[in-house]
Tab-separated table of C-alpha atoms and ligand atoms in Angstrom:
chain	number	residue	atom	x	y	z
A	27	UNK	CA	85.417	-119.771	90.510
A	28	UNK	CA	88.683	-121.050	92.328
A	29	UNK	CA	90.509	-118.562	90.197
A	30	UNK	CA	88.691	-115.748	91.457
A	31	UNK	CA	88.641	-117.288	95.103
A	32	UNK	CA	92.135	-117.625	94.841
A	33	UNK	CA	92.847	-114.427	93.959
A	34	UNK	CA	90.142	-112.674	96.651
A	35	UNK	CA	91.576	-114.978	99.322
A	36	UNK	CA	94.605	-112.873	99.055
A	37	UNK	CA	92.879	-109.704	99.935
A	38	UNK	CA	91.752	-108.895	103.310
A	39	UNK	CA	87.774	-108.509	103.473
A	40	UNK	CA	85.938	-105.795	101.502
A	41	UNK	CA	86.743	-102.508	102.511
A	42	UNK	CA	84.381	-100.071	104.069
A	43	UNK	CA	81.739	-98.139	102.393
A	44	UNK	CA	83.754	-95.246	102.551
A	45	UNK	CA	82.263	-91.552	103.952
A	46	UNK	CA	80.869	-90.608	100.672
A	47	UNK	CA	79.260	-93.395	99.909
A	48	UNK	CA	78.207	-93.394	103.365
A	49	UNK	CA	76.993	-89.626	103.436
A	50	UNK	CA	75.097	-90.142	100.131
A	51	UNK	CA	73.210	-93.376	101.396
A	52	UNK	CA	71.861	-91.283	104.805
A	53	UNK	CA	70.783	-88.359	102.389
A	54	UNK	CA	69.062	-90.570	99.815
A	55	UNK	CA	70.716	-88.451	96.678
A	56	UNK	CA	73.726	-87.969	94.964
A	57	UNK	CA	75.529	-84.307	94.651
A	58	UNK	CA	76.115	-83.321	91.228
A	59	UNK	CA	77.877	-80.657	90.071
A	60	UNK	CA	76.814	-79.594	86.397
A	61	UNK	CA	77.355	-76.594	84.131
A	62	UNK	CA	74.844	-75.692	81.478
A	63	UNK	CA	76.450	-76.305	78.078
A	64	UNK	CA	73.725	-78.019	75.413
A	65	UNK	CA	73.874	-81.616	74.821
A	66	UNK	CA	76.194	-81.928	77.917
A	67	UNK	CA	74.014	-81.126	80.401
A	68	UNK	CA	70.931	-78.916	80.386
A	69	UNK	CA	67.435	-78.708	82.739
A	70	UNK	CA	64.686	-80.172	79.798
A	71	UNK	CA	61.310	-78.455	79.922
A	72	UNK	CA	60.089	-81.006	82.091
A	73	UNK	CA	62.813	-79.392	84.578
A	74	UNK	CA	64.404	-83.180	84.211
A	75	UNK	CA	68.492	-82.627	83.767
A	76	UNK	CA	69.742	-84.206	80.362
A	77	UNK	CA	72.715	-84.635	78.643
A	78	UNK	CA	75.911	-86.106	78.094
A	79	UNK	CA	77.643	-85.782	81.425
A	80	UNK	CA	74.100	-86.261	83.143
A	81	UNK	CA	73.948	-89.395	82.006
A	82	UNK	CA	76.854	-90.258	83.855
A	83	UNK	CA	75.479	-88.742	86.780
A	84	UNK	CA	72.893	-90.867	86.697
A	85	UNK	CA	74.646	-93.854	86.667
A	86	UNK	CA	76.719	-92.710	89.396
A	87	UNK	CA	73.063	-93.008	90.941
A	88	UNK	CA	72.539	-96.129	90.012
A	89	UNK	CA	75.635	-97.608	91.404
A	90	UNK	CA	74.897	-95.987	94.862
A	91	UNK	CA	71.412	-96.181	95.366
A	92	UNK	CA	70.121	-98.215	92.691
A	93	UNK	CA	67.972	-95.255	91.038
A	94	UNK	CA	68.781	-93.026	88.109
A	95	UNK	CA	66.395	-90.087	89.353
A	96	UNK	CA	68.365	-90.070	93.501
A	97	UNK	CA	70.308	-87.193	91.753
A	98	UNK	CA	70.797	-83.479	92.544
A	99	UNK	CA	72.024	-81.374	89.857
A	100	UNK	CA	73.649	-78.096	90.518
A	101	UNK	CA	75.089	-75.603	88.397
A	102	UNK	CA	77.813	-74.092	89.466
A	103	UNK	CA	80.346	-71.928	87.824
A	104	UNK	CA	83.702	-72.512	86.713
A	105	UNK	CA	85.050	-70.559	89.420
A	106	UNK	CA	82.938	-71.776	92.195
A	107	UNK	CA	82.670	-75.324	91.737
A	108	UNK	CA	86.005	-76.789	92.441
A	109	UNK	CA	85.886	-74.884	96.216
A	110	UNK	CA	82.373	-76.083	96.686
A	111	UNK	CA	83.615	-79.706	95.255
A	112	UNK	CA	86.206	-79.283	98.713
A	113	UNK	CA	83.898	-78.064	100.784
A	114	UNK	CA	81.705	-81.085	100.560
A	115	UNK	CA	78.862	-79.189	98.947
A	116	UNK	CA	79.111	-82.017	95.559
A	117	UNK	CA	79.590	-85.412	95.455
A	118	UNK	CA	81.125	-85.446	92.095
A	119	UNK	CA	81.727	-82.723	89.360
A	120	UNK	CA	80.217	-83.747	85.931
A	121	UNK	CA	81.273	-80.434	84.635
A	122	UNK	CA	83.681	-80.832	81.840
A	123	UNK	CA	86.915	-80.219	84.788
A	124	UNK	CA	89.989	-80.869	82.952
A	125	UNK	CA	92.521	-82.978	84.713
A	126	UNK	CA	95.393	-81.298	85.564
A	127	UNK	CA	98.482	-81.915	88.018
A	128	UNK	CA	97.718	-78.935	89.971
A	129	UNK	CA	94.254	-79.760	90.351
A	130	UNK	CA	95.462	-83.136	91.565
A	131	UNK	CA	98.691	-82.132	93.867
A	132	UNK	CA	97.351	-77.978	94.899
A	133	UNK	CA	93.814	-79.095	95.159
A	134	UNK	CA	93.760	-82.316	96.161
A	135	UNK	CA	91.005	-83.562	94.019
A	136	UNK	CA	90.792	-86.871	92.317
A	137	UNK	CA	89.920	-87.489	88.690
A	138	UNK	CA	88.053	-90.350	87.492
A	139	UNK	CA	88.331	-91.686	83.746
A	140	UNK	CA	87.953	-88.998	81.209
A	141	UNK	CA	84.962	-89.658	79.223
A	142	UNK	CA	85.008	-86.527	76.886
A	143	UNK	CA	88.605	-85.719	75.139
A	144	UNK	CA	88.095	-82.255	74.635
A	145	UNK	CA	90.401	-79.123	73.512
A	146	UNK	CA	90.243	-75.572	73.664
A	147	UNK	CA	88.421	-73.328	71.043
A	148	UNK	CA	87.957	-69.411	70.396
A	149	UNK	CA	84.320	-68.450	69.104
A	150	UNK	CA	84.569	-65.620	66.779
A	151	UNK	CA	82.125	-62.903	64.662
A	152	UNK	CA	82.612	-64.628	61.209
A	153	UNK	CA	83.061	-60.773	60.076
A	154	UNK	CA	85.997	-60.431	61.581
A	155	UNK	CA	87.398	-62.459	58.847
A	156	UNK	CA	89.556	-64.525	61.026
A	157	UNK	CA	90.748	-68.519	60.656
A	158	UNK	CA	93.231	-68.972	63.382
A	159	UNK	CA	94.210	-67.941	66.617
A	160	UNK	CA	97.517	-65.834	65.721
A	161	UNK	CA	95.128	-63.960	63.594
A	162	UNK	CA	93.565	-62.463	66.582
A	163	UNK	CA	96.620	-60.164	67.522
A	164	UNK	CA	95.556	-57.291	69.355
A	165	UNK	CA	92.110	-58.455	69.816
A	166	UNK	CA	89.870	-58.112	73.062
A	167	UNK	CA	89.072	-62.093	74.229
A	168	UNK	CA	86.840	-62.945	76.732
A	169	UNK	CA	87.970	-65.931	79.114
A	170	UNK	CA	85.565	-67.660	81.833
A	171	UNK	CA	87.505	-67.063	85.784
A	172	UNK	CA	88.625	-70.080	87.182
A	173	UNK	CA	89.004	-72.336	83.760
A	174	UNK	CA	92.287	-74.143	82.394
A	175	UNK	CA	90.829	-71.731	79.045
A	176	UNK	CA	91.970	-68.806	81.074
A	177	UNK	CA	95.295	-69.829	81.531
A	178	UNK	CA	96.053	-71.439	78.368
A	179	UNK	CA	94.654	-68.426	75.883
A	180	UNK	CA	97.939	-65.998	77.829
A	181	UNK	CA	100.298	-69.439	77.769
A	182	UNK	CA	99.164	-69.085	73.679
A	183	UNK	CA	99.831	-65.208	73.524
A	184	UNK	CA	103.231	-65.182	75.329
A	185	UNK	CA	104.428	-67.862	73.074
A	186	UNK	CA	103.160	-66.701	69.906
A	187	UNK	CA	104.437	-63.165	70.583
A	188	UNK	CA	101.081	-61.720	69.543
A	189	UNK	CA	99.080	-59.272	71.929
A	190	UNK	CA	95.498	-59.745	73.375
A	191	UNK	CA	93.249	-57.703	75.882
A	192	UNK	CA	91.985	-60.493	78.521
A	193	UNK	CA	88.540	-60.038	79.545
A	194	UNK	CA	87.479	-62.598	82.675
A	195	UNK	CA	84.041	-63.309	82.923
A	196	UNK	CA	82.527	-65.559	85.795
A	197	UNK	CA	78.988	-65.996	84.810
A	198	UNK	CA	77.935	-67.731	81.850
A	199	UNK	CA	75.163	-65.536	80.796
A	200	UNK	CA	77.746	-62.661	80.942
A	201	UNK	CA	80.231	-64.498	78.834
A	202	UNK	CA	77.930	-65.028	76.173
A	203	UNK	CA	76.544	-61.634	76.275
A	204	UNK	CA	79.955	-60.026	76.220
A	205	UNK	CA	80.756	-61.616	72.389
A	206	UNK	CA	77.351	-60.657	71.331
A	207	UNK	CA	77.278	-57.039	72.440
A	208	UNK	CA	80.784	-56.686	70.844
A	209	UNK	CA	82.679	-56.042	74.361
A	210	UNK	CA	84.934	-58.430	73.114
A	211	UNK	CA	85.912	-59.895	69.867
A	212	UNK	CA	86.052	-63.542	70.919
A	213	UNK	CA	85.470	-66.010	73.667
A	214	UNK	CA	87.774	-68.920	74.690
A	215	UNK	CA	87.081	-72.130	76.415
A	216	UNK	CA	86.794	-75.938	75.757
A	217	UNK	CA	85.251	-76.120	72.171
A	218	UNK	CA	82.690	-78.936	73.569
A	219	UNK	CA	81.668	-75.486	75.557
A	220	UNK	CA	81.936	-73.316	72.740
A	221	UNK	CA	79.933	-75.620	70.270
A	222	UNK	CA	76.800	-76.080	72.470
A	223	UNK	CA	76.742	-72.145	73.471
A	224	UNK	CA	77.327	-70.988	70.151
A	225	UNK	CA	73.472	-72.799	69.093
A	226	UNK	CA	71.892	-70.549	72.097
A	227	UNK	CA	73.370	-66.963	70.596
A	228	UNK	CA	70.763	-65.126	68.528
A	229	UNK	CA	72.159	-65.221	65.328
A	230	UNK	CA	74.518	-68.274	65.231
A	231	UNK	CA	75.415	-68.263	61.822
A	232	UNK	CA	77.125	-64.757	62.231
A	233	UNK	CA	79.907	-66.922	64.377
A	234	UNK	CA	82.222	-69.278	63.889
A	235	UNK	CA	84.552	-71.738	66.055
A	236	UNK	CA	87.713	-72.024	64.517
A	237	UNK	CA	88.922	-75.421	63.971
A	238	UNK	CA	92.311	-75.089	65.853
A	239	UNK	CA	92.603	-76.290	69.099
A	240	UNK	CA	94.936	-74.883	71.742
A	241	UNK	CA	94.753	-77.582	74.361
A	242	UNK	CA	94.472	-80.579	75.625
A	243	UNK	CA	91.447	-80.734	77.561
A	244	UNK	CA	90.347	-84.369	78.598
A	245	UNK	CA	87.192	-83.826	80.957
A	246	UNK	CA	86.947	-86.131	83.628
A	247	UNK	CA	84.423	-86.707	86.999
A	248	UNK	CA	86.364	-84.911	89.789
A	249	UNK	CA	85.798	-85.737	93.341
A	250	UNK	CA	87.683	-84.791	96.504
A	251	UNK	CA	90.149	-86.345	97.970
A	252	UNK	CA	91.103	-88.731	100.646
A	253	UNK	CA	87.775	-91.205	100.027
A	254	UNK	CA	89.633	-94.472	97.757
A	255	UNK	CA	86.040	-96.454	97.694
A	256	UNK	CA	84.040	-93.332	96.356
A	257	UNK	CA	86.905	-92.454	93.705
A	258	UNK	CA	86.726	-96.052	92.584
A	259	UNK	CA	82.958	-96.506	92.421
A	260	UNK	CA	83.085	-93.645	89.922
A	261	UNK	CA	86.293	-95.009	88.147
A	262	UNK	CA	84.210	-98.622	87.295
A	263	UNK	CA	80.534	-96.917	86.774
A	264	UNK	CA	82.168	-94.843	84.322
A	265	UNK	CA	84.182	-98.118	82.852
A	266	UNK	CA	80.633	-100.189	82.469
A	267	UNK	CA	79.934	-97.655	80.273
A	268	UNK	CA	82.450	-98.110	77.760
A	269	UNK	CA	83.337	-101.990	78.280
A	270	UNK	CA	79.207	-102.605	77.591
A	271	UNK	CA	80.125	-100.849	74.424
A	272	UNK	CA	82.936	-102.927	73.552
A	273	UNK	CA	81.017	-106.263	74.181
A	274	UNK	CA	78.319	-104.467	72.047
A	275	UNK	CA	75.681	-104.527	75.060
A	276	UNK	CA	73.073	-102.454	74.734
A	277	UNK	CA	69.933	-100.737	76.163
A	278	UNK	CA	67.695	-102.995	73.499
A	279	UNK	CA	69.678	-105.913	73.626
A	280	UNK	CA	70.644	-106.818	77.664
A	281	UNK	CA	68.387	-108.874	78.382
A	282	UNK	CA	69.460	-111.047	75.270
A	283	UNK	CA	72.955	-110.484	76.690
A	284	UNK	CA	71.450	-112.374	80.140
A	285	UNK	CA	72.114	-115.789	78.141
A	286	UNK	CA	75.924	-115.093	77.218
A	287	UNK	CA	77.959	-118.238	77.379
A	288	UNK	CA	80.564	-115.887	78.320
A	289	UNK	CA	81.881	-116.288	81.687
A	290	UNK	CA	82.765	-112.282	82.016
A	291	UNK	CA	79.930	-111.118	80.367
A	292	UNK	CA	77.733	-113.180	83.210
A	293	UNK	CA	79.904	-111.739	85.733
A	294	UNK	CA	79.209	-108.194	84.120
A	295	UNK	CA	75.499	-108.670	84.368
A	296	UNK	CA	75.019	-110.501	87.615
A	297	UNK	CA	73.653	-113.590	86.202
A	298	UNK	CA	77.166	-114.606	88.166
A	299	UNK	CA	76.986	-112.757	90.935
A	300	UNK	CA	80.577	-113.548	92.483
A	301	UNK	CA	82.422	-110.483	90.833
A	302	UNK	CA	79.621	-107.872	92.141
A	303	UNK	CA	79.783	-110.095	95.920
A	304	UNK	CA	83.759	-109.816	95.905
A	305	UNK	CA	83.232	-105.965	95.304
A	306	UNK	CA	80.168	-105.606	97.627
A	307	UNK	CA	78.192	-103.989	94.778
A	308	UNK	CA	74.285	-105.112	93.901
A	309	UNK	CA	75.313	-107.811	91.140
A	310	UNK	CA	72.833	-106.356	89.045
A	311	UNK	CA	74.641	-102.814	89.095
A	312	UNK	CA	75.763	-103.133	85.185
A	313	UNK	CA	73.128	-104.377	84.042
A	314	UNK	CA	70.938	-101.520	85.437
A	315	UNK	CA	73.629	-99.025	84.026
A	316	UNK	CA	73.350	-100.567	80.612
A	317	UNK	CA	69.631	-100.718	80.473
A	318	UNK	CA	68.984	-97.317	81.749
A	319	UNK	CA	71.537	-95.180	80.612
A	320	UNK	CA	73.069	-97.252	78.090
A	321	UNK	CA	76.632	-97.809	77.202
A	322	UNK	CA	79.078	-95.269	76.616
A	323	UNK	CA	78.638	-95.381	72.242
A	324	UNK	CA	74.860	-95.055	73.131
A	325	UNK	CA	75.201	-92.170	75.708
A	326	UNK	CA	77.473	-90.175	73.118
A	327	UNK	CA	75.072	-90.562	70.644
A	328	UNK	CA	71.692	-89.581	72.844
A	329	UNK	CA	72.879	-86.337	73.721
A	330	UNK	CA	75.872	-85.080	71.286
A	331	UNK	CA	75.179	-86.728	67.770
A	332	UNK	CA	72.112	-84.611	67.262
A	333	UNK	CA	74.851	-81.595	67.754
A	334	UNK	CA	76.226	-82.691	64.826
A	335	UNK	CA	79.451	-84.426	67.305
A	336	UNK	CA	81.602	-87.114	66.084
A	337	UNK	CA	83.259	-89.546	68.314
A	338	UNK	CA	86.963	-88.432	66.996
A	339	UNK	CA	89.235	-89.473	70.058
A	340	UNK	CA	85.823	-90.283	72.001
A	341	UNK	CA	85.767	-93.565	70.598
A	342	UNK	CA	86.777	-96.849	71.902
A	343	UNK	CA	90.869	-97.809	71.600
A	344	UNK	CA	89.523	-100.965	68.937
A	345	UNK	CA	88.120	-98.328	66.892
A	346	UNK	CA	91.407	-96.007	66.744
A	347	UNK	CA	89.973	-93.625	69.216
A	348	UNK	CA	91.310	-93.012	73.484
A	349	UNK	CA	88.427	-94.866	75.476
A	350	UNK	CA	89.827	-98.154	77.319
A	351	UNK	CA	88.209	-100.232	80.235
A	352	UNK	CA	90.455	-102.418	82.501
A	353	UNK	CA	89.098	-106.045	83.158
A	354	UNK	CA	86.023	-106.583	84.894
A	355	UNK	CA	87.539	-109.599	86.493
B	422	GSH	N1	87.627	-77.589	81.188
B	422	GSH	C1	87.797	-76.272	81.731
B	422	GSH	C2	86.529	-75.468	81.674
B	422	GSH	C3	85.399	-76.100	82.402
B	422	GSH	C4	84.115	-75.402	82.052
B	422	GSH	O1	84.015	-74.184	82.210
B	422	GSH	N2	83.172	-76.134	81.531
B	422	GSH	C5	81.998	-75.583	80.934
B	422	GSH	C6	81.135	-76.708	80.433
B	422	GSH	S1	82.008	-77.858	79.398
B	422	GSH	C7	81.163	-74.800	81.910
B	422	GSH	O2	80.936	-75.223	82.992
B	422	GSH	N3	80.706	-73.638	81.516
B	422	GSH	C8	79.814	-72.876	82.336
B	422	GSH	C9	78.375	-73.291	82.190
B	422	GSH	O3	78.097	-74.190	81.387
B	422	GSH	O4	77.555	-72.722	82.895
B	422	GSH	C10	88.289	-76.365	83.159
B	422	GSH	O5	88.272	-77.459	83.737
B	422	GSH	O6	88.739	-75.335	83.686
């Protein structure tokens, strides 16, 4: 306690709410940007979103109105969702954006943590008897407008010396169509994409995404700039997520965690509430992350393990893989 007095006593009071958070409160919802991708994010028959980066969505939720269901998804393609994301129209973006310097210097957008380490893919006819990209010289590829994939499949032509026939695409249906008509001999974008659409075409098995990657791609919540309190709120509900995991919290076993002798994993739950007071959060915020969503192992597992996903660099940084919270302290 005087350790953490100490150290708040040097900090003027809590900041403001911040005009997001704000905005968000006087609407009653949350703004969420979403793309359509299985096991990342999908409408379920009940017309209730699921999915990977829903999930995160609706802890966003949680931490600003104290509800997983105050949420408005939205999809909105690759090329229109990063103008609507600056024109106020989302909150957030839980669409697999890639964080890139342009996106944060040109654009002006913020990233929060990346919670899916992604890289790019090329889905191909299995007939055409290819195993790598280089392999695909001369070949008609179909690229989504507005993605990093778009960029990145001419960066891999120019320096590879090969040729390829560009075909841009902005809607989703159309992309998919456009492989399976035979307009074009392959489609590029993040393989996380590429893995989920593949199980919609009619005859999956008759395609094949090629192991290589040809990117980095780490997929992170975006959110517009200029609003410090709203980018943080996302950085730390996204950061519950994985340091529940590493402290082995679950969904099933919270309430068990409620009787930790550990001073930070009380503060993490609320059962101290001085962290979440110092912060101005609802000292139960974690908890209610934890026990509706689950943490970040659990979340992975819900929506991409049935996909037949493995964590790979998607797993914490004590289990050799990229995911890291700072102290909740
Ligand atoms: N990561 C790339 C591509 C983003 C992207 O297109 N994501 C996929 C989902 S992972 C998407 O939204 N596809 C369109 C859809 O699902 O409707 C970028 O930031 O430019």
């Amino acid at each position: 306690m005087i350790g953490l007095s100490a150290a708040i006593g040097l900090l003027p009071a809590v900041a403001s709410a911040g005009p997001t958070l704000d905005k968000i409160k006087a609407r009653g919802t949350i703004k969420v940007g979403v793309g359509t991708t299985p096991g990342f994010f999908a409408p379920g028959s009940d017309g209730r979103w699921k999915g990977f980066f829903v999930d995160f969505g609706r802890a966003l939720a949680i931490t600003t109105l104290g509800d997983p269901d105050k949420v408005e998804f939205t999809n909105s393609s690759p090329q229109q969702r990063l103008p609507a994301l600056q024109a106020g129209e989302f909150d957030v973006l839980l669409s697999g954006v890639t964080v890139t310097i342009t996106r944060a210097f040109q654009l002006g957008f913020h990233f929060g943590p990346t919670v899916f380490y992604d890289g790019q893919g090329l889905l191909v006819r299995k007939d055409l008897g290819v195993s790598q990209a280089a392999d695909l010289d001369g070949a008609t590829i179909g690229v989504q407008s507005g993605t990093t994939g778009e960029l990145n499949i001419a960066d891999f032509f120019r320096k590879s010396g090969h040729k390829f026939t560009p075909v841009t695409i902005e809607d989703t249906g159309e992309f998919i169509n456009a492989l399976e008509s035979g307009r074009v001999d392959a489609i590029t974008q993040d393989s996380s994409d590429l893995i989920g659409k593949r199980t919609q075409l009619k005859k999956p098995d008759d395609y094949v995404v090629l192991p290589e990657r040809l990117s980095k791609e780490p997929l992170a919540p975006a959110v517009a700039g200029g609003d410090d309190r709203w980018l943080e709120l996302v950085n730390w509900t996204v950061y519950a997520t994985v340091q529940a995991e590493e402290w082995g919290i679950t969904q099933a076993n919270v309430d068990e965690f409620l009787k930790s002798d550990d001073p930070a994993i009380q503060r993490f739950l609320g059962v101290d509430p001085s962290l979440a007071q110092a912060i101005n959060l609802d000292p139960k915020w974690a908890y209610n992350i934890v026990k509706t969503v689950g943490n970040y192992g659990e979340i992975f597992d819900r929506s991409l393990k049935p996909l037949g996903w493995e964590r790979g660099y998607n797993r914490l940084w004590k289990d050799g893989g990229l995911l890291y919270s700072p102290p909740f302290r």
